[in-house]
JSON list of N, CA and C in Angstrom, two decimals:
[
{"chain": "A", "resi": 1, "resn": "UNK", "atom": "N", "xyz": [0.84, -1.18, 0.00]},
{"chain": "A", "resi": 1, "resn": "UNK", "atom": "CA", "xyz": [0.00, 0.00, 0.00]},
{"chain": "A", "resi": 1, "resn": "UNK", "atom": "C", "xyz": [0.89, 1.24, 0.00]},
{"chain": "A", "resi": 2, "resn": "UNK", "atom": "N", "xyz": [0.48, 2.23, -0.78]},
{"chain": "A", "resi": 2, "resn": "UNK", "atom": "CA", "xyz": [1.23, 3.48, -0.85]},
{"chain": "A", "resi": 2, "resn": "UNK", "atom": "C", "xyz": [0.97, 4.32, 0.39]},
{"chain": "A", "resi": 3, "resn": "UNK", "atom": "N", "xyz": [1.95, 5.12, 0.69]},
{"chain": "A", "resi": 3, "resn": "UNK", "atom": "CA", "xyz": [1.84, 6.00, 1.86]},
{"chain": "A", "resi": 3, "resn": "UNK", "atom": "C", "xyz": [2.32, 7.39, 1.47]},
{"chain": "A", "resi": 4, "resn": "UNK", "atom": "N", "xyz": [1.72, 8.39, 2.05]},
{"chain": "A", "resi": 4, "resn": "UNK", "atom": "CA", "xyz": [2.17, 9.75, 1.82]},
{"chain": "A", "resi": 4, "resn": "UNK", "atom": "C", "xyz": [2.06, 10.53, 3.11]},
{"chain": "A", "resi": 5, "resn": "UNK", "atom": "N", "xyz": [2.80, 11.62, 3.15]},
{"chain": "A", "resi": 5, "resn": "UNK", "atom": "CA", "xyz": [2.79, 12.45, 4.34]},
{"chain": "A", "resi": 5, "resn": "UNK", "atom": "C", "xyz": [2.52, 13.90, 3.94]},
{"chain": "A", "resi": 6, "resn": "UNK", "atom": "N", "xyz": [1.70, 14.56, 4.72]},
{"chain": "A", "resi": 6, "resn": "UNK", "atom": "CA", "xyz": [1.36, 15.96, 4.48]},
{"chain": "A", "resi": 6, "resn": "UNK", "atom": "C", "xyz": [1.94, 16.79, 5.61]},
{"chain": "A", "resi": 7, "resn": "UNK", "atom": "N", "xyz": [2.53, 17.90, 5.24]},
{"chain": "A", "resi": 7, "resn": "UNK", "atom": "CA", "xyz": [3.04, 18.83, 6.24]},
{"chain": "A", "resi": 7, "resn": "UNK", "atom": "C", "xyz": [2.04, 19.98, 6.34]},
{"chain": "A", "resi": 8, "resn": "UNK", "atom": "N", "xyz": [1.17, 19.91, 7.35]},
{"chain": "A", "resi": 8, "resn": "UNK", "atom": "CA", "xyz": [0.10, 20.92, 7.47]},
{"chain": "A", "resi": 8, "resn": "UNK", "atom": "C", "xyz": [0.62, 22.36, 7.48]},
{"chain": "A", "resi": 9, "resn": "UNK", "atom": "N", "xyz": [1.76, 22.61, 8.11]},
{"chain": "A", "resi": 9, "resn": "UNK", "atom": "CA", "xyz": [2.27, 23.98, 8.16]},
{"chain": "A", "resi": 9, "resn": "UNK", "atom": "C", "xyz": [2.62, 24.49, 6.76]},
{"chain": "A", "resi": 10, "resn": "UNK", "atom": "N", "xyz": [3.09, 23.60, 5.89]},
{"chain": "A", "resi": 10, "resn": "UNK", "atom": "CA", "xyz": [3.39, 24.02, 4.52]},
{"chain": "A", "resi": 10, "resn": "UNK", "atom": "C", "xyz": [2.11, 24.30, 3.73]},
{"chain": "A", "resi": 11, "resn": "UNK", "atom": "N", "xyz": [1.10, 23.48, 3.97]},
{"chain": "A", "resi": 11, "resn": "UNK", "atom": "CA", "xyz": [-0.18, 23.67, 3.30]},
{"chain": "A", "resi": 11, "resn": "UNK", "atom": "C", "xyz": [-0.83, 24.97, 3.78]},
{"chain": "A", "resi": 12, "resn": "UNK", "atom": "N", "xyz": [-0.74, 25.23, 5.07]},
{"chain": "A", "resi": 12, "resn": "UNK", "atom": "CA", "xyz": [-1.31, 26.48, 5.60]},
{"chain": "A", "resi": 12, "resn": "UNK", "atom": "C", "xyz": [-0.57, 27.70, 5.04]},
{"chain": "A", "resi": 13, "resn": "UNK", "atom": "N", "xyz": [0.74, 27.59, 4.87]},
{"chain": "A", "resi": 13, "resn": "UNK", "atom": "CA", "xyz": [1.51, 28.69, 4.28]},
{"chain": "A", "resi": 13, "resn": "UNK", "atom": "C", "xyz": [1.07, 28.93, 2.84]},
{"chain": "A", "resi": 14, "resn": "UNK", "atom": "N", "xyz": [0.86, 27.85, 2.09]},
{"chain": "A", "resi": 14, "resn": "UNK", "atom": "CA", "xyz": [0.39, 27.98, 0.71]},
{"chain": "A", "resi": 14, "resn": "UNK", "atom": "C", "xyz": [-1.00, 28.61, 0.69]},
{"chain": "A", "resi": 15, "resn": "UNK", "atom": "N", "xyz": [-1.83, 28.23, 1.64]},
{"chain": "A", "resi": 15, "resn": "UNK", "atom": "CA", "xyz": [-3.18, 28.79, 1.74]},
{"chain": "A", "resi": 15, "resn": "UNK", "atom": "C", "xyz": [-3.12, 30.30, 2.02]},
{"chain": "A", "resi": 16, "resn": "UNK", "atom": "N", "xyz": [-2.22, 30.70, 2.89]},
{"chain": "A", "resi": 16, "resn": "UNK", "atom": "CA", "xyz": [-2.06, 32.13, 3.18]},
{"chain": "A", "resi": 16, "resn": "UNK", "atom": "C", "xyz": [-1.58, 32.89, 1.95]},
{"chain": "A", "resi": 17, "resn": "UNK", "atom": "N", "xyz": [-0.67, 32.27, 1.19]},
{"chain": "A", "resi": 17, "resn": "UNK", "atom": "CA", "xyz": [-0.20, 32.89, -0.05]},
{"chain": "A", "resi": 17, "resn": "UNK", "atom": "C", "xyz": [-1.36, 33.07, -1.04]},
{"chain": "A", "resi": 18, "resn": "UNK", "atom": "N", "xyz": [-2.18, 32.03, -1.15]},
{"chain": "A", "resi": 18, "resn": "UNK", "atom": "CA", "xyz": [-3.33, 32.10, -2.04]},
{"chain": "A", "resi": 18, "resn": "UNK", "atom": "C", "xyz": [-4.31, 33.18, -1.58]},
{"chain": "A", "resi": 19, "resn": "UNK", "atom": "N", "xyz": [-4.47, 33.30, -0.28]},
{"chain": "A", "resi": 19, "resn": "UNK", "atom": "CA", "xyz": [-5.36, 34.32, 0.27]},
{"chain": "A", "resi": 19, "resn": "UNK", "atom": "C", "xyz": [-4.85, 35.72, -0.06]},
{"chain": "A", "resi": 20, "resn": "UNK", "atom": "N", "xyz": [-3.55, 35.90, -0.01]},
{"chain": "A", "resi": 20, "resn": "UNK", "atom": "CA", "xyz": [-2.95, 37.19, -0.35]},
{"chain": "A", "resi": 20, "resn": "UNK", "atom": "C", "xyz": [-3.15, 37.50, -1.83]},
{"chain": "A", "resi": 21, "resn": "UNK", "atom": "N", "xyz": [-3.02, 36.49, -2.67]},
{"chain": "A", "resi": 21, "resn": "UNK", "atom": "CA", "xyz": [-3.25, 36.68, -4.10]},
{"chain": "A", "resi": 21, "resn": "UNK", "atom": "C", "xyz": [-4.72, 37.07, -4.34]},
{"chain": "A", "resi": 22, "resn": "UNK", "atom": "N", "xyz": [-5.63, 36.40, -3.64]},
{"chain": "A", "resi": 22, "resn": "UNK", "atom": "CA", "xyz": [-7.06, 36.73, -3.78]},
{"chain": "A", "resi": 22, "resn": "UNK", "atom": "C", "xyz": [-7.32, 38.17, -3.35]},
{"chain": "A", "resi": 23, "resn": "UNK", "atom": "N", "xyz": [-6.69, 38.60, -2.26]},
{"chain": "A", "resi": 23, "resn": "UNK", "atom": "CA", "xyz": [-6.85, 39.97, -1.78]},
{"chain": "A", "resi": 23, "resn": "UNK", "atom": "C", "xyz": [-6.34, 40.97, -2.82]},
{"chain": "A", "resi": 24, "resn": "UNK", "atom": "N", "xyz": [-5.22, 40.66, -3.45]},
{"chain": "A", "resi": 24, "resn": "UNK", "atom": "CA", "xyz": [-4.67, 41.54, -4.48]},
{"chain": "A", "resi": 24, "resn": "UNK", "atom": "C", "xyz": [-5.57, 41.57, -5.72]},
{"chain": "A", "resi": 25, "resn": "UNK", "atom": "N", "xyz": [-6.17, 40.43, -6.04]},
{"chain": "A", "resi": 25, "resn": "UNK", "atom": "CA", "xyz": [-7.09, 40.39, -7.17]},
{"chain": "A", "resi": 25, "resn": "UNK", "atom": "C", "xyz": [-8.31, 41.27, -6.89]},
{"chain": "A", "resi": 26, "resn": "UNK", "atom": "N", "xyz": [-8.81, 41.23, -5.67]},
{"chain": "A", "resi": 26, "resn": "UNK", "atom": "CA", "xyz": [-9.96, 42.05, -5.28]},
{"chain": "A", "resi": 26, "resn": "UNK", "atom": "C", "xyz": [-9.59, 43.53, -5.38]},
{"chain": "A", "resi": 27, "resn": "UNK", "atom": "N", "xyz": [-8.38, 43.88, -4.95]},
{"chain": "A", "resi": 27, "resn": "UNK", "atom": "CA", "xyz": [-7.91, 45.25, -5.03]},
{"chain": "A", "resi": 27, "resn": "UNK", "atom": "C", "xyz": [-7.78, 45.69, -6.48]},
{"chain": "A", "resi": 28, "resn": "UNK", "atom": "N", "xyz": [-7.27, 44.81, -7.32]},
{"chain": "A", "resi": 28, "resn": "UNK", "atom": "CA", "xyz": [-7.13, 45.11, -8.74]},
{"chain": "A", "resi": 28, "resn": "UNK", "atom": "C", "xyz": [-8.49, 45.35, -9.39]},
{"chain": "A", "resi": 29, "resn": "UNK", "atom": "N", "xyz": [-9.46, 44.54, -8.99]},
{"chain": "A", "resi": 29, "resn": "UNK", "atom": "CA", "xyz": [-10.82, 44.72, -9.49]},
{"chain": "A", "resi": 29, "resn": "UNK", "atom": "C", "xyz": [-11.35, 46.11, -9.13]},
{"chain": "A", "resi": 30, "resn": "UNK", "atom": "N", "xyz": [-11.10, 46.54, -7.90]},
{"chain": "A", "resi": 30, "resn": "UNK", "atom": "CA", "xyz": [-11.53, 47.88, -7.46]},
{"chain": "A", "resi": 30, "resn": "UNK", "atom": "C", "xyz": [-10.83, 48.98, -8.25]},
{"chain": "A", "resi": 31, "resn": "UNK", "atom": "N", "xyz": [-9.56, 48.80, -8.51]},
{"chain": "A", "resi": 31, "resn": "UNK", "atom": "CA", "xyz": [-8.81, 49.80, -9.27]},
{"chain": "A", "resi": 31, "resn": "UNK", "atom": "C", "xyz": [-9.33, 49.91, -10.71]},
{"chain": "A", "resi": 32, "resn": "UNK", "atom": "N", "xyz": [-9.63, 48.77, -11.31]},
{"chain": "A", "resi": 32, "resn": "UNK", "atom": "CA", "xyz": [-10.17, 48.80, -12.67]},
{"chain": "A", "resi": 32, "resn": "UNK", "atom": "C", "xyz": [-11.51, 49.53, -12.68]},
{"chain": "A", "resi": 33, "resn": "UNK", "atom": "N", "xyz": [-12.34, 49.28, -11.68]},
{"chain": "A", "resi": 33, "resn": "UNK", "atom": "CA", "xyz": [-13.64, 49.95, -11.59]},
{"chain": "A", "resi": 33, "resn": "UNK", "atom": "C", "xyz": [-13.46, 51.46, -11.44]},
{"chain": "A", "resi": 34, "resn": "UNK", "atom": "N", "xyz": [-12.49, 51.88, -10.64]},
{"chain": "A", "resi": 34, "resn": "UNK", "atom": "CA", "xyz": [-12.22, 53.32, -10.49]},
{"chain": "A", "resi": 34, "resn": "UNK", "atom": "C", "xyz": [-11.83, 53.94, -11.82]},
{"chain": "A", "resi": 35, "resn": "UNK", "atom": "N", "xyz": [-10.96, 53.25, -12.54]},
{"chain": "A", "resi": 35, "resn": "UNK", "atom": "CA", "xyz": [-10.53, 53.76, -13.84]},
{"chain": "A", "resi": 35, "resn": "UNK", "atom": "C", "xyz": [-11.73, 53.86, -14.78]},
{"chain": "A", "resi": 36, "resn": "UNK", "atom": "N", "xyz": [-12.54, 52.81, -14.78]},
{"chain": "A", "resi": 36, "resn": "UNK", "atom": "CA", "xyz": [-13.72, 52.78, -15.63]},
{"chain": "A", "resi": 36, "resn": "UNK", "atom": "C", "xyz": [-14.68, 53.92, -15.30]},
{"chain": "A", "resi": 37, "resn": "UNK", "atom": "N", "xyz": [-14.90, 54.16, -14.02]},
{"chain": "A", "resi": 37, "resn": "UNK", "atom": "CA", "xyz": [-15.82, 55.21, -13.58]},
{"chain": "A", "resi": 37, "resn": "UNK", "atom": "C", "xyz": [-15.28, 56.61, -13.82]},
{"chain": "A", "resi": 38, "resn": "UNK", "atom": "N", "xyz": [-13.97, 56.75, -13.87]},
{"chain": "A", "resi": 38, "resn": "UNK", "atom": "CA", "xyz": [-13.37, 58.08, -14.01]},
{"chain": "A", "resi": 38, "resn": "UNK", "atom": "C", "xyz": [-12.97, 58.45, -15.43]},
{"chain": "A", "resi": 39, "resn": "UNK", "atom": "N", "xyz": [-13.41, 57.66, -16.40]},
{"chain": "A", "resi": 39, "resn": "UNK", "atom": "CA", "xyz": [-13.14, 58.03, -17.78]},
{"chain": "A", "resi": 39, "resn": "UNK", "atom": "C", "xyz": [-13.96, 59.29, -18.10]},
{"chain": "A", "resi": 40, "resn": "UNK", "atom": "N", "xyz": [-13.26, 60.39, -18.23]},
{"chain": "A", "resi": 40, "resn": "UNK", "atom": "CA", "xyz": [-13.99, 61.64, -18.43]},
{"chain": "A", "resi": 40, "resn": "UNK", "atom": "C", "xyz": [-13.76, 62.26, -19.80]},
{"chain": "A", "resi": 41, "resn": "UNK", "atom": "N", "xyz": [-12.80, 61.75, -20.52]},
{"chain": "A", "resi": 41, "resn": "UNK", "atom": "CA", "xyz": [-12.51, 62.33, -21.82]},
{"chain": "A", "resi": 41, "resn": "UNK", "atom": "C", "xyz": [-13.48, 61.81, -22.88]},
{"chain": "A", "resi": 42, "resn": "UNK", "atom": "N", "xyz": [-13.66, 62.58, -23.90]},
{"chain": "A", "resi": 42, "resn": "UNK", "atom": "CA", "xyz": [-14.56, 62.19, -24.99]},
{"chain": "A", "resi": 42, "resn": "UNK", "atom": "C", "xyz": [-13.72, 61.85, -26.22]},
{"chain": "A", "resi": 43, "resn": "UNK", "atom": "N", "xyz": [-13.69, 60.60, -26.53]},
{"chain": "A", "resi": 43, "resn": "UNK", "atom": "CA", "xyz": [-13.00, 60.14, -27.73]},
{"chain": "A", "resi": 43, "resn": "UNK", "atom": "C", "xyz": [-13.89, 59.12, -28.43]},
{"chain": "A", "resi": 44, "resn": "UNK", "atom": "N", "xyz": [-13.57, 58.87, -29.67]},
{"chain": "A", "resi": 44, "resn": "UNK", "atom": "CA", "xyz": [-14.39, 57.96, -30.47]},
{"chain": "A", "resi": 44, "resn": "UNK", "atom": "C", "xyz": [-14.40, 56.54, -29.89]},
{"chain": "A", "resi": 45, "resn": "UNK", "atom": "N", "xyz": [-13.35, 56.14, -29.25]},
{"chain": "A", "resi": 45, "resn": "UNK", "atom": "CA", "xyz": [-13.22, 54.77, -28.76]},
{"chain": "A", "resi": 45, "resn": "UNK", "atom": "C", "xyz": [-13.59, 54.61, -27.29]},
{"chain": "A", "resi": 46, "resn": "UNK", "atom": "N", "xyz": [-14.24, 55.61, -26.70]},
{"chain": "A", "resi": 46, "resn": "UNK", "atom": "CA", "xyz": [-14.54, 55.59, -25.27]},
{"chain": "A", "resi": 46, "resn": "UNK", "atom": "C", "xyz": [-15.37, 54.35, -24.90]},
{"chain": "A", "resi": 47, "resn": "UNK", "atom": "N", "xyz": [-16.38, 54.04, -25.66]},
{"chain": "A", "resi": 47, "resn": "UNK", "atom": "CA", "xyz": [-17.22, 52.87, -25.35]},
{"chain": "A", "resi": 47, "resn": "UNK", "atom": "C", "xyz": [-16.43, 51.57, -25.44]},
{"chain": "A", "resi": 48, "resn": "UNK", "atom": "N", "xyz": [-15.56, 51.50, -26.44]},
{"chain": "A", "resi": 48, "resn": "UNK", "atom": "CA", "xyz": [-14.73, 50.30, -26.59]},
{"chain": "A", "resi": 48, "resn": "UNK", "atom": "C", "xyz": [-13.79, 50.16, -25.38]},
{"chain": "A", "resi": 49, "resn": "UNK", "atom": "N", "xyz": [-13.23, 51.27, -24.93]},
{"chain": "A", "resi": 49, "resn": "UNK", "atom": "CA", "xyz": [-12.35, 51.24, -23.76]},
{"chain": "A", "resi": 49, "resn": "UNK", "atom": "C", "xyz": [-13.14, 50.83, -22.53]},
{"chain": "A", "resi": 50, "resn": "UNK", "atom": "N", "xyz": [-14.31, 51.40, -22.35]},
{"chain": "A", "resi": 50, "resn": "UNK", "atom": "CA", "xyz": [-15.17, 51.02, -21.22]},
{"chain": "A", "resi": 50, "resn": "UNK", "atom": "C", "xyz": [-15.49, 49.52, -21.24]},
{"chain": "A", "resi": 51, "resn": "UNK", "atom": "N", "xyz": [-15.81, 49.00, -22.41]},
{"chain": "A", "resi": 51, "resn": "UNK", "atom": "CA", "xyz": [-16.16, 47.59, -22.52]},
{"chain": "A", "resi": 51, "resn": "UNK", "atom": "C", "xyz": [-14.96, 46.70, -22.19]},
{"chain": "A", "resi": 52, "resn": "UNK", "atom": "N", "xyz": [-13.79, 47.09, -22.66]},
{"chain": "A", "resi": 52, "resn": "UNK", "atom": "CA", "xyz": [-12.58, 46.30, -22.37]},
{"chain": "A", "resi": 52, "resn": "UNK", "atom": "C", "xyz": [-12.26, 46.34, -20.88]},
{"chain": "A", "resi": 53, "resn": "UNK", "atom": "N", "xyz": [-12.45, 47.49, -20.26]},
{"chain": "A", "resi": 53, "resn": "UNK", "atom": "CA", "xyz": [-12.23, 47.59, -18.81]},
{"chain": "A", "resi": 53, "resn": "UNK", "atom": "C", "xyz": [-13.25, 46.73, -18.05]},
{"chain": "A", "resi": 54, "resn": "UNK", "atom": "N", "xyz": [-14.49, 46.74, -18.52]},
{"chain": "A", "resi": 54, "resn": "UNK", "atom": "CA", "xyz": [-15.51, 45.91, -17.88]},
{"chain": "A", "resi": 54, "resn": "UNK", "atom": "C", "xyz": [-15.16, 44.43, -18.01]},
{"chain": "A", "resi": 55, "resn": "UNK", "atom": "N", "xyz": [-14.70, 44.04, -19.18]},
{"chain": "A", "resi": 55, "resn": "UNK", "atom": "CA", "xyz": [-14.29, 42.65, -19.40]},
{"chain": "A", "resi": 55, "resn": "UNK", "atom": "C", "xyz": [-13.12, 42.29, -18.47]},
{"chain": "A", "resi": 56, "resn": "UNK", "atom": "N", "xyz": [-12.16, 43.19, -18.35]},
{"chain": "A", "resi": 56, "resn": "UNK", "atom": "CA", "xyz": [-11.01, 42.94, -17.46]},
{"chain": "A", "resi": 56, "resn": "UNK", "atom": "C", "xyz": [-11.46, 42.84, -16.01]},
{"chain": "A", "resi": 57, "resn": "UNK", "atom": "N", "xyz": [-12.37, 43.72, -15.61]},
{"chain": "A", "resi": 57, "resn": "UNK", "atom": "CA", "xyz": [-12.88, 43.70, -14.24]},
{"chain": "A", "resi": 57, "resn": "UNK", "atom": "C", "xyz": [-13.64, 42.41, -13.96]},
{"chain": "A", "resi": 58, "resn": "UNK", "atom": "N", "xyz": [-14.49, 41.99, -14.89]},
{"chain": "A", "resi": 58, "resn": "UNK", "atom": "CA", "xyz": [-15.24, 40.75, -14.71]},
{"chain": "A", "resi": 58, "resn": "UNK", "atom": "C", "xyz": [-14.32, 39.54, -14.64]},
{"chain": "A", "resi": 59, "resn": "UNK", "atom": "N", "xyz": [-13.29, 39.54, -15.47]},
{"chain": "A", "resi": 59, "resn": "UNK", "atom": "CA", "xyz": [-12.32, 38.45, -15.45]},
{"chain": "A", "resi": 59, "resn": "UNK", "atom": "C", "xyz": [-11.57, 38.40, -14.13]},
{"chain": "A", "resi": 60, "resn": "UNK", "atom": "N", "xyz": [-11.18, 39.57, -13.65]},
{"chain": "A", "resi": 60, "resn": "UNK", "atom": "CA", "xyz": [-10.48, 39.66, -12.36]},
{"chain": "A", "resi": 60, "resn": "UNK", "atom": "C", "xyz": [-11.38, 39.18, -11.23]},
{"chain": "A", "resi": 61, "resn": "UNK", "atom": "N", "xyz": [-12.64, 39.58, -11.26]},
{"chain": "A", "resi": 61, "resn": "UNK", "atom": "CA", "xyz": [-13.59, 39.15, -10.23]},
{"chain": "A", "resi": 61, "resn": "UNK", "atom": "C", "xyz": [-13.78, 37.63, -10.26]},
{"chain": "A", "resi": 62, "resn": "UNK", "atom": "N", "xyz": [-13.84, 37.08, -11.45]},
{"chain": "A", "resi": 62, "resn": "UNK", "atom": "CA", "xyz": [-14.00, 35.63, -11.59]},
{"chain": "A", "resi": 62, "resn": "UNK", "atom": "C", "xyz": [-12.78, 34.90, -11.02]},
{"chain": "A", "resi": 63, "resn": "UNK", "atom": "N", "xyz": [-11.59, 35.40, -11.33]},
{"chain": "A", "resi": 63, "resn": "UNK", "atom": "CA", "xyz": [-10.37, 34.77, -10.79]},
{"chain": "A", "resi": 63, "resn": "UNK", "atom": "C", "xyz": [-10.32, 34.90, -9.27]},
{"chain": "A", "resi": 64, "resn": "UNK", "atom": "N", "xyz": [-10.73, 36.05, -8.76]},
{"chain": "A", "resi": 64, "resn": "UNK", "atom": "CA", "xyz": [-10.76, 36.25, -7.31]},
{"chain": "A", "resi": 64, "resn": "UNK", "atom": "C", "xyz": [-11.64, 35.19, -6.65]},
{"chain": "A", "resi": 65, "resn": "UNK", "atom": "N", "xyz": [-12.84, 35.02, -7.19]},
{"chain": "A", "resi": 65, "resn": "UNK", "atom": "CA", "xyz": [-13.78, 34.06, -6.61]},
{"chain": "A", "resi": 65, "resn": "UNK", "atom": "C", "xyz": [-13.22, 32.65, -6.63]},
{"chain": "A", "resi": 66, "resn": "UNK", "atom": "N", "xyz": [-12.57, 32.28, -7.72]},
{"chain": "A", "resi": 66, "resn": "UNK", "atom": "CA", "xyz": [-12.00, 30.93, -7.83]},
{"chain": "A", "resi": 66, "resn": "UNK", "atom": "C", "xyz": [-10.85, 30.73, -6.85]},
{"chain": "A", "resi": 67, "resn": "UNK", "atom": "N", "xyz": [-9.99, 31.72, -6.73]},
{"chain": "A", "resi": 67, "resn": "UNK", "atom": "CA", "xyz": [-8.86, 31.62, -5.79]},
{"chain": "A", "resi": 67, "resn": "UNK", "atom": "C", "xyz": [-9.38, 31.56, -4.36]},
{"chain": "A", "resi": 68, "resn": "UNK", "atom": "N", "xyz": [-10.34, 32.43, -4.04]},
{"chain": "A", "resi": 68, "resn": "UNK", "atom": "CA", "xyz": [-10.91, 32.46, -2.69]},
{"chain": "A", "resi": 68, "resn": "UNK", "atom": "C", "xyz": [-11.56, 31.12, -2.36]},
{"chain": "A", "resi": 69, "resn": "UNK", "atom": "N", "xyz": [-12.30, 30.57, -3.31]},
{"chain": "A", "resi": 69, "resn": "UNK", "atom": "CA", "xyz": [-12.94, 29.27, -3.12]},
{"chain": "A", "resi": 69, "resn": "UNK", "atom": "C", "xyz": [-11.90, 28.17, -2.93]},
{"chain": "A", "resi": 70, "resn": "UNK", "atom": "N", "xyz": [-10.84, 28.21, -3.71]},
{"chain": "A", "resi": 70, "resn": "UNK", "atom": "CA", "xyz": [-9.77, 27.22, -3.59]},
{"chain": "A", "resi": 70, "resn": "UNK", "atom": "C", "xyz": [-9.10, 27.30, -2.22]},
{"chain": "A", "resi": 71, "resn": "UNK", "atom": "N", "xyz": [-8.88, 28.51, -1.75]},
{"chain": "A", "resi": 71, "resn": "UNK", "atom": "CA", "xyz": [-8.27, 28.71, -0.44]},
{"chain": "A", "resi": 71, "resn": "UNK", "atom": "C", "xyz": [-9.16, 28.14, 0.65]},
{"chain": "A", "resi": 72, "resn": "UNK", "atom": "N", "xyz": [-10.44, 28.43, 0.57]},
{"chain": "A", "resi": 72, "resn": "UNK", "atom": "CA", "xyz": [-11.39, 27.92, 1.55]},
{"chain": "A", "resi": 72, "resn": "UNK", "atom": "C", "xyz": [-11.42, 26.39, 1.54]},
{"chain": "A", "resi": 73, "resn": "UNK", "atom": "N", "xyz": [-11.45, 25.83, 0.36]},
{"chain": "A", "resi": 73, "resn": "UNK", "atom": "CA", "xyz": [-11.45, 24.37, 0.22]},
{"chain": "A", "resi": 73, "resn": "UNK", "atom": "C", "xyz": [-10.17, 23.76, 0.78]},
{"chain": "A", "resi": 74, "resn": "UNK", "atom": "N", "xyz": [-9.05, 24.37, 0.47]},
{"chain": "A", "resi": 74, "resn": "UNK", "atom": "CA", "xyz": [-7.77, 23.88, 0.98]},
{"chain": "A", "resi": 74, "resn": "UNK", "atom": "C", "xyz": [-7.73, 23.91, 2.50]},
{"chain": "A", "resi": 75, "resn": "UNK", "atom": "N", "xyz": [-8.24, 24.98, 3.09]},
{"chain": "A", "resi": 75, "resn": "UNK", "atom": "CA", "xyz": [-8.29, 25.05, 4.56]},
{"chain": "A", "resi": 75, "resn": "UNK", "atom": "C", "xyz": [-9.18, 23.96, 5.14]},
{"chain": "A", "resi": 76, "resn": "UNK", "atom": "N", "xyz": [-10.31, 23.70, 4.52]},
{"chain": "A", "resi": 76, "resn": "UNK", "atom": "CA", "xyz": [-11.19, 22.63, 4.98]},
{"chain": "A", "resi": 76, "resn": "UNK", "atom": "C", "xyz": [-10.51, 21.27, 4.88]},
{"chain": "A", "resi": 77, "resn": "UNK", "atom": "N", "xyz": [-9.79, 21.06, 3.80]},
{"chain": "A", "resi": 77, "resn": "UNK", "atom": "CA", "xyz": [-9.09, 19.79, 3.60]},
{"chain": "A", "resi": 77, "resn": "UNK", "atom": "C", "xyz": [-8.02, 19.59, 4.67]},
{"chain": "A", "resi": 78, "resn": "UNK", "atom": "N", "xyz": [-7.23, 20.62, 4.93]},
{"chain": "A", "resi": 78, "resn": "UNK", "atom": "CA", "xyz": [-6.15, 20.47, 5.91]},
{"chain": "A", "resi": 78, "resn": "UNK", "atom": "C", "xyz": [-6.72, 20.30, 7.31]},
{"chain": "A", "resi": 79, "resn": "UNK", "atom": "N", "xyz": [-7.83, 20.97, 7.62]},
{"chain": "A", "resi": 79, "resn": "UNK", "atom": "CA", "xyz": [-8.47, 20.78, 8.92]},
{"chain": "A", "resi": 79, "resn": "UNK", "atom": "C", "xyz": [-8.96, 19.34, 9.08]},
{"chain": "A", "resi": 80, "resn": "UNK", "atom": "N", "xyz": [-9.58, 18.82, 8.03]},
{"chain": "A", "resi": 80, "resn": "UNK", "atom": "CA", "xyz": [-10.05, 17.43, 8.06]},
{"chain": "A", "resi": 80, "resn": "UNK", "atom": "C", "xyz": [-8.88, 16.47, 8.19]},
{"chain": "A", "resi": 81, "resn": "UNK", "atom": "N", "xyz": [-7.81, 16.74, 7.47]},
{"chain": "A", "resi": 81, "resn": "UNK", "atom": "CA", "xyz": [-6.62, 15.90, 7.56]},
{"chain": "A", "resi": 81, "resn": "UNK", "atom": "C", "xyz": [-6.07, 15.87, 8.98]},
{"chain": "A", "resi": 82, "resn": "UNK", "atom": "N", "xyz": [-5.95, 17.04, 9.59]},
{"chain": "A", "resi": 82, "resn": "UNK", "atom": "CA", "xyz": [-5.41, 17.11, 10.95]},
{"chain": "A", "resi": 82, "resn": "UNK", "atom": "C", "xyz": [-6.30, 16.38, 11.95]},
{"chain": "A", "resi": 83, "resn": "UNK", "atom": "N", "xyz": [-7.60, 16.53, 11.81]},
{"chain": "A", "resi": 83, "resn": "UNK", "atom": "CA", "xyz": [-8.54, 15.84, 12.71]},
{"chain": "A", "resi": 83, "resn": "UNK", "atom": "C", "xyz": [-8.39, 14.33, 12.54]},
{"chain": "A", "resi": 84, "resn": "UNK", "atom": "N", "xyz": [-8.29, 13.90, 11.29]},
{"chain": "A", "resi": 84, "resn": "UNK", "atom": "CA", "xyz": [-8.13, 12.47, 11.00]},
{"chain": "A", "resi": 84, "resn": "UNK", "atom": "C", "xyz": [-6.82, 11.94, 11.58]},
{"chain": "A", "resi": 85, "resn": "UNK", "atom": "N", "xyz": [-5.76, 12.68, 11.44]},
{"chain": "A", "resi": 85, "resn": "UNK", "atom": "CA", "xyz": [-4.46, 12.26, 11.97]},
{"chain": "A", "resi": 85, "resn": "UNK", "atom": "C", "xyz": [-4.48, 12.16, 13.50]},
{"chain": "A", "resi": 86, "resn": "UNK", "atom": "N", "xyz": [-5.19, 13.07, 14.16]},
{"chain": "A", "resi": 86, "resn": "UNK", "atom": "CA", "xyz": [-5.26, 13.02, 15.63]},
{"chain": "A", "resi": 86, "resn": "UNK", "atom": "C", "xyz": [-6.03, 11.79, 16.11]},
{"chain": "A", "resi": 87, "resn": "UNK", "atom": "N", "xyz": [-6.98, 11.34, 15.34]},
{"chain": "A", "resi": 87, "resn": "UNK", "atom": "CA", "xyz": [-7.77, 10.18, 15.72]},
{"chain": "A", "resi": 87, "resn": "UNK", "atom": "C", "xyz": [-6.93, 8.95, 15.59]}
]
């Protein structure tokens, strides 16, 4: 039978790194929204720029949600692992 070992402290460190990335993604999303809202100049391509910013913001928000979800799942997994190991 195969055997493996998990180092919970390393997994928790990775989880914290992922959480930091998620936080930065959320901040980036806010910055893109500020840029989008503050477009005040009138040019022919303004709508195209707004649409591209909206697409970038939506993509960033989607990535944030996925990273945040992954972090939460990873924390649940490591908690379950530790409980199982203690038993």
